[in-house]
Coordinates of C-alpha atoms in Angstrom, one line a residue:
X785 CA 35.0 70.3 -1.8
X786 CA 35.3 70.1 1.8
X787 CA 31.9 70.4 4.1
X788 CA 34.6 71.6 7.3
X789 CA 35.8 75.0 4.7
X790 CA 31.8 75.3 5.1
X791 CA 31.1 75.9 8.1
X792 CA 30.3 78.4 10.3
X793 CA 33.3 79.6 12.4
X794 CA 32.7 80.3 16.0
X795 CA 32.9 83.7 15.7
X796 CA 31.0 84.0 13.1
X797 CA 27.4 85.7 14.1
X798 CA 23.8 83.3 14.1
X799 CA 21.0 84.7 12.1
X800 CA 18.2 85.0 14.5
X801 CA 15.0 83.6 13.0
X802 CA 11.5 84.6 13.5
X803 CA 9.9 83.1 16.8
X804 CA 7.8 80.8 14.1
X805 CA 10.1 79.5 11.9
X806 CA 9.9 75.4 11.0
X807 CA 12.2 73.3 12.3
X808 CA 14.7 71.8 9.8
X809 CA 15.5 67.7 11.1
X810 CA 17.8 66.6 9.1
X811 CA 18.1 64.9 6.3
X812 CA 19.4 61.8 4.3
X813 CA 23.0 60.5 6.6
X814 CA 21.4 63.0 8.9
X815 CA 18.6 61.3 9.7
X816 CA 19.8 57.6 9.1
X817 CA 22.8 58.0 11.2
X818 CA 26.4 55.8 10.9
X819 CA 26.0 53.4 7.5
X820 CA 27.2 51.1 10.3
X821 CA 24.4 51.6 13.6
X822 CA 22.5 48.7 13.1
X823 CA 25.9 46.0 13.3
X824 CA 27.2 48.4 15.6
X825 CA 24.6 47.8 18.3
X826 CA 24.5 44.5 18.0
X827 CA 27.2 43.8 18.7
X828 CA 28.2 45.4 21.8
X829 CA 25.0 45.2 22.8
X830 CA 25.8 41.2 22.7
X831 CA 28.3 41.7 23.9
X832 CA 27.3 43.4 27.0
X833 CA 24.7 41.6 28.0
X834 CA 27.3 38.2 27.9
X835 CA 29.3 40.6 30.1
X836 CA 26.1 41.1 32.6
X837 CA 24.5 37.9 32.5
X838 CA 28.0 36.7 33.6
X839 CA 27.1 39.0 36.6
X840 CA 24.3 37.5 38.6
X841 CA 25.4 33.4 37.2
X842 CA 27.0 32.7 40.3
X843 CA 24.8 34.3 43.4
X844 CA 23.4 31.2 42.1
X845 CA 25.8 28.7 42.7
X846 CA 27.5 29.7 45.7
X847 CA 27.0 26.6 48.0
X848 CA 27.9 24.8 45.1
X849 CA 31.5 26.6 45.5
X850 CA 31.5 26.4 48.9
X851 CA 31.5 22.6 48.8
X852 CA 33.9 21.8 45.7
X853 CA 36.6 23.7 46.7
X854 CA 35.9 23.5 50.6
X855 CA 35.7 27.2 51.9
X856 CA 33.4 29.0 53.7
X857 CA 29.9 31.2 53.4
X858 CA 32.1 35.1 53.7
X859 CA 35.8 33.4 51.5
X860 CA 33.0 32.4 49.0
X861 CA 31.7 36.0 48.6
X862 CA 34.8 37.1 47.7
X863 CA 33.7 35.4 44.0
X864 CA 31.8 38.6 44.0
X865 CA 33.5 41.2 45.2
X866 CA 36.3 40.9 43.6
X867 CA 34.2 41.5 40.4
X868 CA 32.8 44.4 42.7
X869 CA 35.8 45.7 43.7
X870 CA 37.1 45.7 39.6
X871 CA 33.8 47.1 38.2
X872 CA 34.2 49.9 40.8
X873 CA 37.8 50.9 40.2
X874 CA 37.6 50.9 36.3
X875 CA 34.8 52.2 35.8
X876 CA 35.7 55.5 36.8
X877 CA 38.1 55.1 34.1
X878 CA 37.2 54.7 31.1
X879 CA 36.4 58.4 30.3
X880 CA 39.4 58.2 29.6
X881 CA 40.1 54.9 28.4
X882 CA 37.4 56.5 25.3
X883 CA 39.5 59.4 24.9
X884 CA 43.0 56.8 24.4
X885 CA 42.1 54.7 22.5
X886 CA 39.7 53.7 19.5
X887 CA 35.8 51.9 19.4
X888 CA 37.1 49.3 17.8
X889 CA 40.6 48.4 20.6
X890 CA 38.7 49.0 23.4
X891 CA 35.2 47.1 22.3
X892 CA 38.0 44.3 21.2
X893 CA 40.6 44.3 24.5
X894 CA 38.1 44.5 26.9
X895 CA 35.7 41.3 25.2
X896 CA 39.3 39.5 24.9
X897 CA 39.4 40.0 28.6
X898 CA 36.3 38.7 29.5
X899 CA 37.2 35.7 27.2
X900 CA 40.4 35.4 29.0
X901 CA 38.9 35.3 32.4
X902 CA 35.7 33.4 32.0
X903 CA 37.9 30.9 30.2
X904 CA 40.7 30.8 33.5
X905 CA 37.7 30.6 36.5
X906 CA 36.2 27.2 33.9
X907 CA 39.3 24.9 34.2
X908 CA 40.6 26.9 37.8
X909 CA 41.6 24.4 39.8
X910 CA 41.8 26.2 42.9
X911 CA 40.4 29.0 45.7
X912 CA 42.7 31.4 44.0
X913 CA 42.5 31.0 40.4
X914 CA 38.5 31.3 40.0
X915 CA 39.0 35.0 42.9
X916 CA 42.2 35.6 39.6
X917 CA 39.5 34.8 36.6
X918 CA 36.9 37.0 38.5
X919 CA 39.3 40.1 38.9
X920 CA 40.0 39.1 34.8
X921 CA 36.4 39.3 33.8
X922 CA 35.5 42.8 35.9
X923 CA 38.7 43.9 33.8
X924 CA 37.6 43.1 31.0
X925 CA 33.2 44.3 31.7
X926 CA 33.5 47.3 33.2
X927 CA 33.8 49.7 30.1
X928 CA 31.9 47.7 28.5
X929 CA 28.2 49.7 29.4
X930 CA 30.0 53.2 29.4
X931 CA 31.4 52.5 26.0
X932 CA 27.8 51.7 24.7
X933 CA 26.3 54.6 25.9
X934 CA 29.1 56.6 24.4
X935 CA 28.7 54.9 21.3
X936 CA 24.8 55.6 21.3
X937 CA 25.5 59.3 22.1
X938 CA 28.1 59.0 19.3
X939 CA 26.0 57.1 16.5
X940 CA 22.2 58.9 17.5
X941 CA 20.5 62.0 17.5
X942 CA 19.4 63.3 20.2
X943 CA 15.6 62.8 18.9
X944 CA 16.6 59.1 18.2
X945 CA 18.9 57.9 21.7
X946 CA 15.3 57.1 23.4
X947 CA 14.7 53.5 21.6
X948 CA 18.3 52.7 21.5
X949 CA 18.7 53.3 24.7
X950 CA 15.8 51.2 25.3
X951 CA 17.3 48.8 23.1
X952 CA 20.4 48.9 25.6
X953 CA 18.7 48.4 28.3
X954 CA 17.5 45.0 27.1
X955 CA 21.2 43.9 28.1
X956 CA 21.4 45.8 31.8
X957 CA 18.9 45.4 32.9
X958 CA 16.9 41.7 30.9
X959 CA 20.5 39.9 31.5
X960 CA 20.6 39.4 35.5
X961 CA 17.1 38.8 36.0
X962 CA 17.5 35.7 33.6
X963 CA 21.0 34.9 35.2
X964 CA 19.7 33.2 38.8
X965 CA 17.0 31.1 36.3
X966 CA 19.7 29.4 33.9
X967 CA 21.9 29.9 36.9
X968 CA 19.5 28.1 39.5
X969 CA 18.4 25.3 35.9
X970 CA 22.4 25.1 35.5
X971 CA 23.4 24.0 38.6
X972 CA 20.5 21.9 39.8
X973 CA 20.8 19.6 36.1
X974 CA 24.7 20.2 35.6
X975 CA 28.5 21.6 36.3
X976 CA 28.6 24.6 37.6
X977 CA 32.1 24.9 35.4
X978 CA 28.9 25.3 32.8
X979 CA 28.4 28.0 33.9
X980 CA 31.6 29.6 32.1
X981 CA 31.9 26.8 29.2
X982 CA 28.2 28.0 28.4
X983 CA 29.2 31.6 28.1
X984 CA 32.1 31.5 26.1
X985 CA 31.4 30.5 23.1
X986 CA 29.5 33.8 23.1
X987 CA 31.6 36.1 23.6
X988 CA 34.5 34.4 21.1
X989 CA 31.6 34.4 18.5
X990 CA 30.8 38.9 20.3
X991 CA 34.7 38.6 19.0
X992 CA 34.7 38.0 16.0
X993 CA 31.7 39.8 15.1
X994 CA 33.3 42.8 15.5
X995 CA 37.3 41.4 13.9
X996 CA 34.7 42.1 10.5
X997 CA 31.6 44.5 11.3
X998 CA 32.5 46.5 13.6
X999 CA 34.2 50.1 12.8
X1000 CA 35.9 53.7 15.2
X1001 CA 32.3 56.4 16.2
X1002 CA 35.1 59.1 17.5
X1003 CA 38.4 59.9 17.4
X1004 CA 40.4 59.5 19.8
X1005 CA 41.4 63.1 21.8
X1006 CA 44.5 61.2 23.3
X1007 CA 43.6 63.3 26.9
X1008 CA 46.5 62.7 30.0
X1009 CA 46.1 61.0 32.9
X1010 CA 46.0 62.0 35.4
X1011 CA 48.2 60.2 37.8
X1012 CA 47.1 61.8 41.3
X1013 CA 43.3 61.5 39.9
X1014 CA 43.5 57.9 39.1
X1015 CA 45.5 56.5 42.8
X1016 CA 42.8 58.6 44.1
X1017 CA 39.7 56.7 42.9
X1018 CA 41.1 53.6 43.1
X1019 CA 41.3 54.5 47.0
X1020 CA 38.5 55.9 47.5
X1021 CA 36.1 53.8 45.2
X1022 CA 37.8 50.4 46.8
X1023 CA 37.4 51.2 50.9
X1024 CA 33.9 52.5 49.9
X1025 CA 32.6 49.6 47.6
X1026 CA 34.5 46.4 50.4
X1027 CA 33.3 48.9 53.5
X1028 CA 29.3 49.2 52.1
X1029 CA 29.6 44.7 51.1
X1030 CA 30.8 43.7 54.4
X1031 CA 28.9 45.8 56.4
X1032 CA 25.2 44.0 55.3
X1033 CA 27.0 41.1 57.0
X1034 CA 29.3 42.1 59.6
X1035 CA 27.2 44.7 60.4
X1036 CA 28.2 49.0 60.7
X1037 CA 29.6 49.1 63.8
X1038 CA 32.1 46.6 62.5
X1039 CA 36.4 47.6 62.8
X1040 CA 36.6 46.9 59.0
X1041 CA 33.5 48.2 57.8
X1042 CA 34.5 51.6 60.5
X1043 CA 37.7 52.1 58.9
X1044 CA 37.3 51.3 55.1
X1045 CA 34.0 54.0 54.6
X1046 CA 36.0 56.9 56.7
X1047 CA 38.6 55.9 54.6
X1048 CA 36.9 55.6 51.0
X1049 CA 35.3 58.7 52.5
X1050 CA 38.3 60.9 52.9
X1051 CA 39.5 60.0 50.1
X1052 CA 37.2 60.5 47.1
X1053 CA 36.3 63.9 49.4
X1054 CA 40.4 64.5 47.5
X1055 CA 39.5 62.4 44.1
X1056 CA 36.1 65.5 43.3
X1057 CA 38.7 68.7 45.3
X1058 CA 41.5 66.9 42.5
X1059 CA 39.1 66.3 39.3
X1060 CA 37.0 69.7 40.0
X1061 CA 40.5 71.6 39.4
X1062 CA 43.0 69.5 37.3
X1063 CA 43.2 71.3 33.9
X1064 CA 42.2 67.0 33.0
X1065 CA 40.7 65.6 34.6
X1066 CA 40.3 62.0 34.7
X1067 CA 37.1 62.1 35.2
X1068 CA 34.5 65.4 34.7
X1069 CA 32.3 65.7 36.9
X1070 CA 31.7 69.7 35.6
X1071 CA 28.4 67.4 34.3
X1072 CA 26.8 67.7 36.9
X1073 CA 26.9 72.0 36.5
X1074 CA 23.5 70.3 34.3
X1075 CA 20.9 70.3 36.2
X1076 CA 18.3 68.0 34.4
X1077 CA 21.5 65.9 34.2
X1078 CA 22.0 66.2 37.8
X1079 CA 18.3 65.5 38.4
X1080 CA 18.0 61.6 36.6
X1081 CA 21.3 60.9 38.0
X1082 CA 19.9 61.0 41.0
X1083 CA 16.4 59.5 40.8
X1084 CA 18.5 57.4 38.7
X1085 CA 20.5 56.5 42.0
X1086 CA 18.0 55.7 43.9
X1087 CA 16.0 53.5 41.7
X1088 CA 19.5 51.7 41.3
X1089 CA 19.1 51.0 45.9
X1090 CA 15.3 49.8 45.9
X1091 CA 15.7 47.9 42.9
X1092 CA 18.8 45.9 43.0
X1093 CA 18.2 45.7 47.0
X1094 CA 14.7 44.4 46.7
X1095 CA 16.6 41.2 43.8
X1096 CA 18.3 40.6 47.3
X1097 CA 15.6 41.5 49.7
X1098 CA 13.3 38.3 47.3
X1099 CA 15.7 35.4 47.1
X1100 CA 15.8 35.1 50.9
X1101 CA 12.4 35.7 51.5
X1102 CA 11.1 32.8 49.4
X1103 CA 15.1 30.4 49.6
X1104 CA 15.4 30.7 52.9
X1105 CA 12.0 31.3 55.2
X1106 CA 9.3 30.1 51.9
X1107 CA 12.0 26.3 51.1
X1108 CA 11.7 26.9 46.8
X1109 CA 14.9 26.2 44.9
X1110 CA 17.0 28.8 43.0
X1111 CA 15.1 27.7 39.5
X1112 CA 11.8 28.7 41.4
X1113 CA 12.1 31.8 42.2
X1114 CA 14.4 32.6 39.6
X1115 CA 10.9 31.4 37.0
X1116 CA 9.5 33.8 40.1
X1117 CA 10.6 36.3 38.6
X1118 CA 11.7 35.7 34.4
X1119 CA 7.8 37.2 33.9
X1120 CA 9.1 40.3 35.4
X1121 CA 12.6 40.6 33.4
X1122 CA 11.1 39.1 30.3
X1123 CA 7.9 42.3 30.2
X1124 CA 11.3 44.4 31.2
X1125 CA 13.2 43.6 28.3
X1126 CA 10.2 44.7 26.1
X1127 CA 8.0 47.0 27.5
X1128 CA 12.4 49.1 27.6
X1129 CA 12.2 49.8 23.7
X1130 CA 9.1 50.5 23.5
X1131 CA 9.9 52.7 26.4
X1132 CA 12.2 54.6 24.8
X1133 CA 10.9 55.0 21.3
X1134 CA 7.7 57.2 23.4
X1135 CA 10.1 59.2 25.4
X1136 CA 11.7 60.7 22.1
X1137 CA 8.2 62.0 21.6
X1138 CA 6.5 62.8 24.7
X1139 CA 10.2 63.4 26.7
X1140 CA 11.2 61.5 30.7
X1141 CA 9.2 63.3 32.6
X1142 CA 5.6 61.8 32.2
X1143 CA 7.0 58.1 31.6
X1144 CA 8.7 58.6 35.0
X1145 CA 6.2 60.5 37.4
X1146 CA 3.9 57.3 35.9
X1147 CA 7.1 54.4 36.1
X1148 CA 7.8 55.0 39.7
X1149 CA 4.0 55.3 40.9
X1150 CA 3.5 51.9 39.6
X1151 CA 6.9 50.9 41.7
X1152 CA 6.3 52.6 45.0
X1153 CA 2.8 51.2 44.8
X1154 CA 4.4 47.2 44.4
X1155 CA 7.2 48.4 46.2
X1156 CA 4.3 49.2 49.7
X1157 CA 2.7 45.8 49.0
X1158 CA 5.8 44.1 49.9
X1159 CA 5.8 44.9 53.1
X1160 CA 2.8 42.8 53.1
X1161 CA 4.8 38.9 52.8
X1162 CA 3.0 37.0 55.1
X1163 CA 4.4 32.6 55.5
X1164 CA 1.1 32.4 52.6
X1165 CA 1.2 34.5 50.5
X1166 CA 0.6 32.7 47.0
X1167 CA 3.7 31.8 45.1
X1168 CA 1.4 33.6 41.7
X1169 CA 0.4 36.8 43.9
X1170 CA 5.0 37.9 44.2
X1171 CA 4.8 37.1 40.6
X1172 CA 2.2 39.6 39.5
X1173 CA 3.3 41.8 42.4
X1174 CA 7.8 41.4 41.0
X1175 CA 6.3 41.4 37.1
X1176 CA 3.8 45.0 37.4
X1177 CA 7.3 45.9 39.5
X1178 CA 9.5 45.0 36.8
X1179 CA 6.5 47.4 34.2
X1180 CA 7.6 50.3 36.2
X1181 CA 10.7 50.4 36.2
X1182 CA 10.6 49.5 32.6
X1183 CA 9.0 53.3 31.5
X1184 CA 12.0 55.4 33.7
X1185 CA 15.4 52.9 34.3
X1186 CA 16.9 54.0 30.6
X1187 CA 14.6 57.3 29.9
X1188 CA 15.9 59.0 33.0
X1189 CA 18.6 58.1 31.9
X1190 CA 19.2 59.0 28.5
X1191 CA 17.2 62.8 29.5
X1192 CA 20.1 63.3 31.7
X1193 CA 23.1 62.7 29.1
X1194 CA 20.6 64.3 26.1
X1195 CA 21.7 68.0 27.6
X1196 CA 25.4 67.6 28.2
X1197 CA 27.9 69.0 24.6
X1198 CA 29.7 66.1 23.0
X1199 CA 32.5 67.1 24.4
X1200 CA 31.3 65.5 27.9
X1201 CA 29.9 62.2 26.8
X1202 CA 32.0 60.0 27.7
X1203 CA 32.7 61.6 31.1
X1204 CA 28.3 61.7 31.8
X1205 CA 28.2 57.4 31.0
X1206 CA 31.4 56.7 33.5
X1207 CA 29.4 58.6 35.6
X1208 CA 26.4 58.1 35.6
X1209 CA 27.8 54.0 35.7
X1210 CA 29.9 55.5 38.3
X1211 CA 27.5 57.3 40.4
X1212 CA 25.2 53.5 40.4
X1213 CA 27.2 51.2 40.6
X1214 CA 27.8 52.5 44.0
X1215 CA 23.7 53.5 44.8
X1216 CA 23.7 49.5 44.4
X1217 CA 26.1 49.0 46.9
X1218 CA 24.2 51.1 49.5
X1219 CA 20.8 49.9 48.4
X1220 CA 21.7 46.2 48.8
X1221 CA 24.4 47.4 52.4
X1222 CA 21.3 49.2 54.0
X1223 CA 18.4 47.3 53.2
X1224 CA 20.1 43.8 54.0
X1225 CA 20.6 46.1 56.9
X1226 CA 17.5 47.4 58.2
X1227 CA 16.1 43.8 57.5
X1228 CA 19.0 42.1 59.6
X1229 CA 18.7 44.4 62.4
X1230 CA 15.4 44.7 62.5
X1231 CA 14.1 40.5 62.2
X1232 CA 16.9 40.7 65.8
X1233 CA 14.3 43.1 67.2
X1234 CA 10.9 41.1 66.5
X1235 CA 12.9 37.8 67.0
X1236 CA 13.6 39.7 71.1
X1237 CA 9.8 41.0 70.8
X1238 CA 8.9 36.8 70.0
X1239 CA 10.7 36.1 73.1
X1240 CA 9.2 38.3 75.7
X1241 CA 5.7 36.7 74.0
X1242 CA 6.4 33.8 74.3
X1243 CA 4.7 32.7 78.3
X1244 CA 2.1 31.1 79.9
X1245 CA 0.8 34.6 80.3
X1246 CA -0.6 34.9 76.9
X1247 CA -2.9 32.6 76.1
X1248 CA -2.5 32.7 72.5
X1249 CA 1.2 31.1 72.7
X1250 CA -0.3 29.4 75.7
X1251 CA -3.2 26.7 74.3
X1252 CA -0.5 26.6 70.7
X1253 CA 2.0 25.0 72.8
X1254 CA -0.4 23.4 74.8
X1255 CA -1.9 21.9 70.5
X1256 CA 2.1 21.1 70.1
X1257 CA 3.3 19.1 72.6
X1258 CA -0.4 16.8 72.4
X1259 CA 0.4 16.2 68.4
X1260 CA 3.6 15.8 69.6
X1261 CA 2.9 12.8 72.3
X1262 CA -0.8 11.8 70.5
X1263 CA 0.7 10.9 66.6
X1264 CA 4.8 10.9 67.3
X1265 CA 4.4 8.7 70.4
X1266 CA 6.5 11.2 72.5
X1267 CA 7.3 11.5 76.7
X1268 CA 6.1 15.0 78.3
X1269 CA 9.6 16.0 78.3
X1270 CA 10.8 14.9 74.9
X1271 CA 6.8 16.7 73.5
X1272 CA 7.3 19.6 75.5
X1273 CA 10.9 20.5 74.2
X1274 CA 10.0 19.7 70.4
X1275 CA 7.1 22.5 71.4
X1276 CA 9.7 25.0 72.4
X1277 CA 12.1 24.2 69.2
X1278 CA 9.1 24.4 67.0
X1279 CA 7.7 27.5 68.9
X1280 CA 11.2 29.5 68.5
X1281 CA 11.1 28.0 65.5
X1282 CA 8.6 30.0 64.4
X1283 CA 9.3 33.8 66.1
X1284 CA 12.3 33.6 63.8
X1285 CA 10.7 32.9 60.6
X1286 CA 7.9 35.9 61.5
X1287 CA 10.9 37.9 62.8
X1288 CA 12.9 37.8 59.4
X1289 CA 9.6 38.2 57.6
X1290 CA 8.9 41.3 59.7
X1291 CA 11.9 42.3 59.1
X1292 CA 12.4 42.0 55.1
X1293 CA 9.0 44.2 55.0
X1294 CA 10.5 46.9 57.3
X1295 CA 13.6 46.9 54.3
X1296 CA 10.4 46.7 52.2
X1297 CA 8.6 50.2 53.7
X1298 CA 12.4 51.7 54.0
X1299 CA 12.1 51.0 49.8
X1300 CA 9.0 52.3 49.4
X1301 CA 10.1 55.6 51.0
X1302 CA 12.6 55.9 48.9
X1303 CA 10.6 55.4 45.6
X1304 CA 8.5 58.0 46.9
X1305 CA 11.2 60.0 47.0
X1306 CA 12.3 59.5 43.6
X1307 CA 8.7 60.0 42.3
X1308 CA 8.9 63.8 43.7
X1309 CA 11.6 64.1 42.3
X1310 CA 10.2 63.2 38.9
X1311 CA 8.3 65.8 38.0
X1312 CA 11.5 68.3 38.7
X1313 CA 12.8 66.8 35.1
X1314 CA 12.4 68.6 32.2
X1315 CA 12.4 69.1 28.7
X1316 CA 14.7 71.1 26.2
X1317 CA 12.8 73.7 25.1
X1318 CA 13.0 72.6 21.5
X1319 CA 11.3 75.7 19.9
X1320 CA 13.2 78.3 20.6
X1321 CA 16.2 75.7 19.7
X1322 CA 14.4 75.3 16.4
X1323 CA 14.2 78.8 15.4
X1324 CA 17.7 80.0 16.4
X1325 CA 18.4 76.1 14.8
X1326 CA 16.7 77.8 11.3
X1327 CA 18.3 81.1 11.4
X1328 CA 21.8 79.3 11.3
X1329 CA 20.9 76.9 8.4
X1330 CA 19.7 80.1 5.9
X1331 CA 23.1 81.5 6.4
X1332 CA 24.7 78.0 6.4
X1333 CA 22.2 77.7 2.7
X1334 CA 24.0 81.2 1.7
X1335 CA 27.9 80.3 2.4
X1336 CA 26.7 77.3 0.1
X1337 CA 25.0 78.5 -2.4
X1338 CA 27.7 81.3 -2.9
X1339 CA 30.6 78.5 -2.5
X1340 CA 28.8 76.2 -5.2
X1341 CA 28.8 78.5 -8.3
X1342 CA 31.8 79.4 -7.9
X1343 CA 33.6 75.9 -8.0
X1344 CA 30.7 74.0 -10.3
X1345 CA 30.5 73.9 -14.1
X1346 CA 27.7 77.0 -14.7
X1347 CA 25.2 74.2 -15.8
X1348 CA 24.8 72.4 -13.0
X1349 CA 24.1 76.4 -11.2
X1350 CA 21.7 76.6 -13.2
X1351 CA 19.7 73.6 -11.4
X1352 CA 17.2 73.5 -9.0
X1353 CA 19.7 72.4 -6.4
X1354 CA 18.8 69.3 -3.3
X1355 CA 19.8 69.5 -0.2
X1356 CA 23.3 68.0 0.6
X1357 CA 25.7 67.1 2.4
X1358 CA 26.4 70.6 4.1
X1359 CA 23.0 71.8 4.6
X1360 CA 22.5 68.3 6.6
X1361 CA 25.6 68.2 8.1
X1362 CA 24.9 72.1 9.7
X1363 CA 21.1 70.5 10.6
X1364 CA 22.1 68.1 12.3
X1365 CA 25.0 70.2 14.3
X1366 CA 22.7 72.0 15.6
X1367 CA 19.7 70.0 16.7
X1368 CA 23.0 68.3 18.2
X1369 CA 24.0 71.8 20.2
X1370 CA 20.0 72.5 21.1
X1371 CA 19.3 69.9 21.9
X1372 CA 21.6 69.2 24.9
X1373 CA 21.6 72.5 26.3
X1374 CA 19.4 74.8 26.4
X1375 CA 20.8 78.8 25.3
X1376 CA 22.0 80.0 28.8
X1377 CA 23.8 76.6 30.3
X1378 CA 25.3 76.6 26.5
X1379 CA 26.8 79.6 27.2
X1380 CA 28.0 79.0 30.5
X1381 CA 30.0 76.4 29.6
X1382 CA 31.1 77.7 27.1
X1383 CA 35.0 78.7 28.5
X1384 CA 34.8 74.9 28.7
X1385 CA 33.8 74.1 25.2
X1386 CA 36.7 75.8 23.2
X1387 CA 39.2 74.1 25.6
X1388 CA 38.1 71.0 24.6
X1389 CA 37.9 72.4 20.9
X1390 CA 41.1 72.3 20.9
X1391 CA 42.4 69.4 22.2
X1392 CA 39.6 67.7 19.5
X1393 CA 41.3 69.3 17.0
X1394 CA 44.6 68.1 17.3
X1395 CA 45.9 66.6 14.7
X1396 CA 44.9 63.0 14.5
X1397 CA 48.3 60.0 14.5
X1398 CA 48.9 57.1 12.0
X1399 CA 47.3 55.2 14.0
X1400 CA 44.1 55.6 13.4
X1401 CA 43.9 55.7 9.9
X1402 CA 41.2 53.5 10.1
X1403 CA 38.7 55.2 12.0
X1404 CA 35.4 55.8 9.9
X1405 CA 34.3 59.8 9.0
X1406 CA 31.1 59.2 8.2
X1407 CA 29.3 58.8 11.3
X1408 CA 26.6 62.1 11.3
X1409 CA 29.3 63.4 14.5
X1410 CA 32.5 62.6 13.5
X1411 CA 33.0 65.0 10.6
X1412 CA 31.6 67.9 12.3
X1413 CA 32.8 70.6 14.8
X1414 CA 31.8 70.8 18.4
X1415 CA 28.6 72.9 18.8
X1416 CA 28.8 76.4 19.4
X1417 CA 26.5 78.1 21.3
X1418 CA 23.6 79.3 20.3
X1419 CA 23.3 83.3 20.7

């Protein structure tokens, strides 16, 4: 007997239940989820880990690539810029891609593109081929995180998504932190080409695993491509991200930066207006009508700005100021990365029990305090002290990074999953670029101010400076046997070098002050992250399940043999599907929010219920969410 024939339609009233009715958790398959979800998660998380790891491998190796291809520092930065711009273009369109292709088609194609790009980079005979290889790599990796997050939303009920998202965070945050350490070791002992040769077999293995075990999770809905929106997004995001990437080095007053930011801003405004009015938007921005999703996205963006900005500032301090090697700099950040990888699944499990707010508040409190401690750096700060602070900071972020995002995605109805993950990842990408550009600009500008102040201070009227100057002159004359004139010239060089070093440290401290204020703002906003009121949902869900059981029993009596109808029956798949449907519907949004979104849900349901094309016969139907209609609002 078909499950669909027994499910209540939109027109059927839901029988209200007593407010004290117990919660009905899904049982059987609904409780344990998709039968293939463990291998699906392993394959996709491993692929995302490899793709994200590659993003940070080149940061340490850029000086080696400058020598290998005989290019200057500004030119070699295009290896990072091209990768970032390609991500910025493709992430907003991933919602369309996820609605058009099956999970297997999209993931295997993305990993194949990434593999091809890695091979091009490994054998690149010229800088142009290297840049093209990076673009091909990014074309594959851009799809990974939104696709993985959407698959998790489809495979896991809301009460289990925290741990699943926390496990995904191993790829999302552990890989970028390990990248500099691994890259530093490779370029110290081997050729830079090994940065790609080690990636190629890992990507190939993941593709083989995907072909063998990956299953389709949701059926494609075949949306139409919003061509005007696509064109507007390309111009807008490319211009904006390019302007932000150049602002850190050229300054915000540079003509190229100003034009890029203005063009990007104007086209993004038109893109937003287009998506809000289009019948089939490429990226449905109505996800921001959901208050928890919007609040968690804002908090997540602020955290990303502070985190990725600090990941740029720390290597500058450690390598340029303190003289540590790239490997030593990477090793300093390694304990924090390991701790974050361990704690993210633990934080996810805690989130499933207590929600996002307690974790976000505690995590942001730790992040704010440790970021403030980084405003006290000086030329003598101990290596162990820096490592401890960085590790504690990463511990704080491990409590909130994925839990906050999961809370927002849990509020969305199913038809907005792919749009929510794409919108969240797009916002994070832009926020990371903004954070990096702003903090680097603050560091640069404030360093110039501090250096000018030092120049005004270095006079004979300053007793401390004059005494230090005389001591240095005497040292050069006595120990190095320099003449008085040579010793005085060297002493001035040393003093101005120390002034430049100290002004850079003070500029870094000023940048961390701004990061501290950003973390504090996110800390305050964390108190406004509310949890869905599951008590009312459970009561309404119990009433719906009671009605569903009555219908199921009536149908079973008329269709099953008499010998079977007299015996007590265990909960069947119909009841499980009904219970699971109600839980998802009530967990993702409160009743009034779902009612407000009802016209949108109906229109999306019409699309989702369209006949499946013959090419999608492979799609699994044993997923707990694949066999269900769109959850109806509980009235």
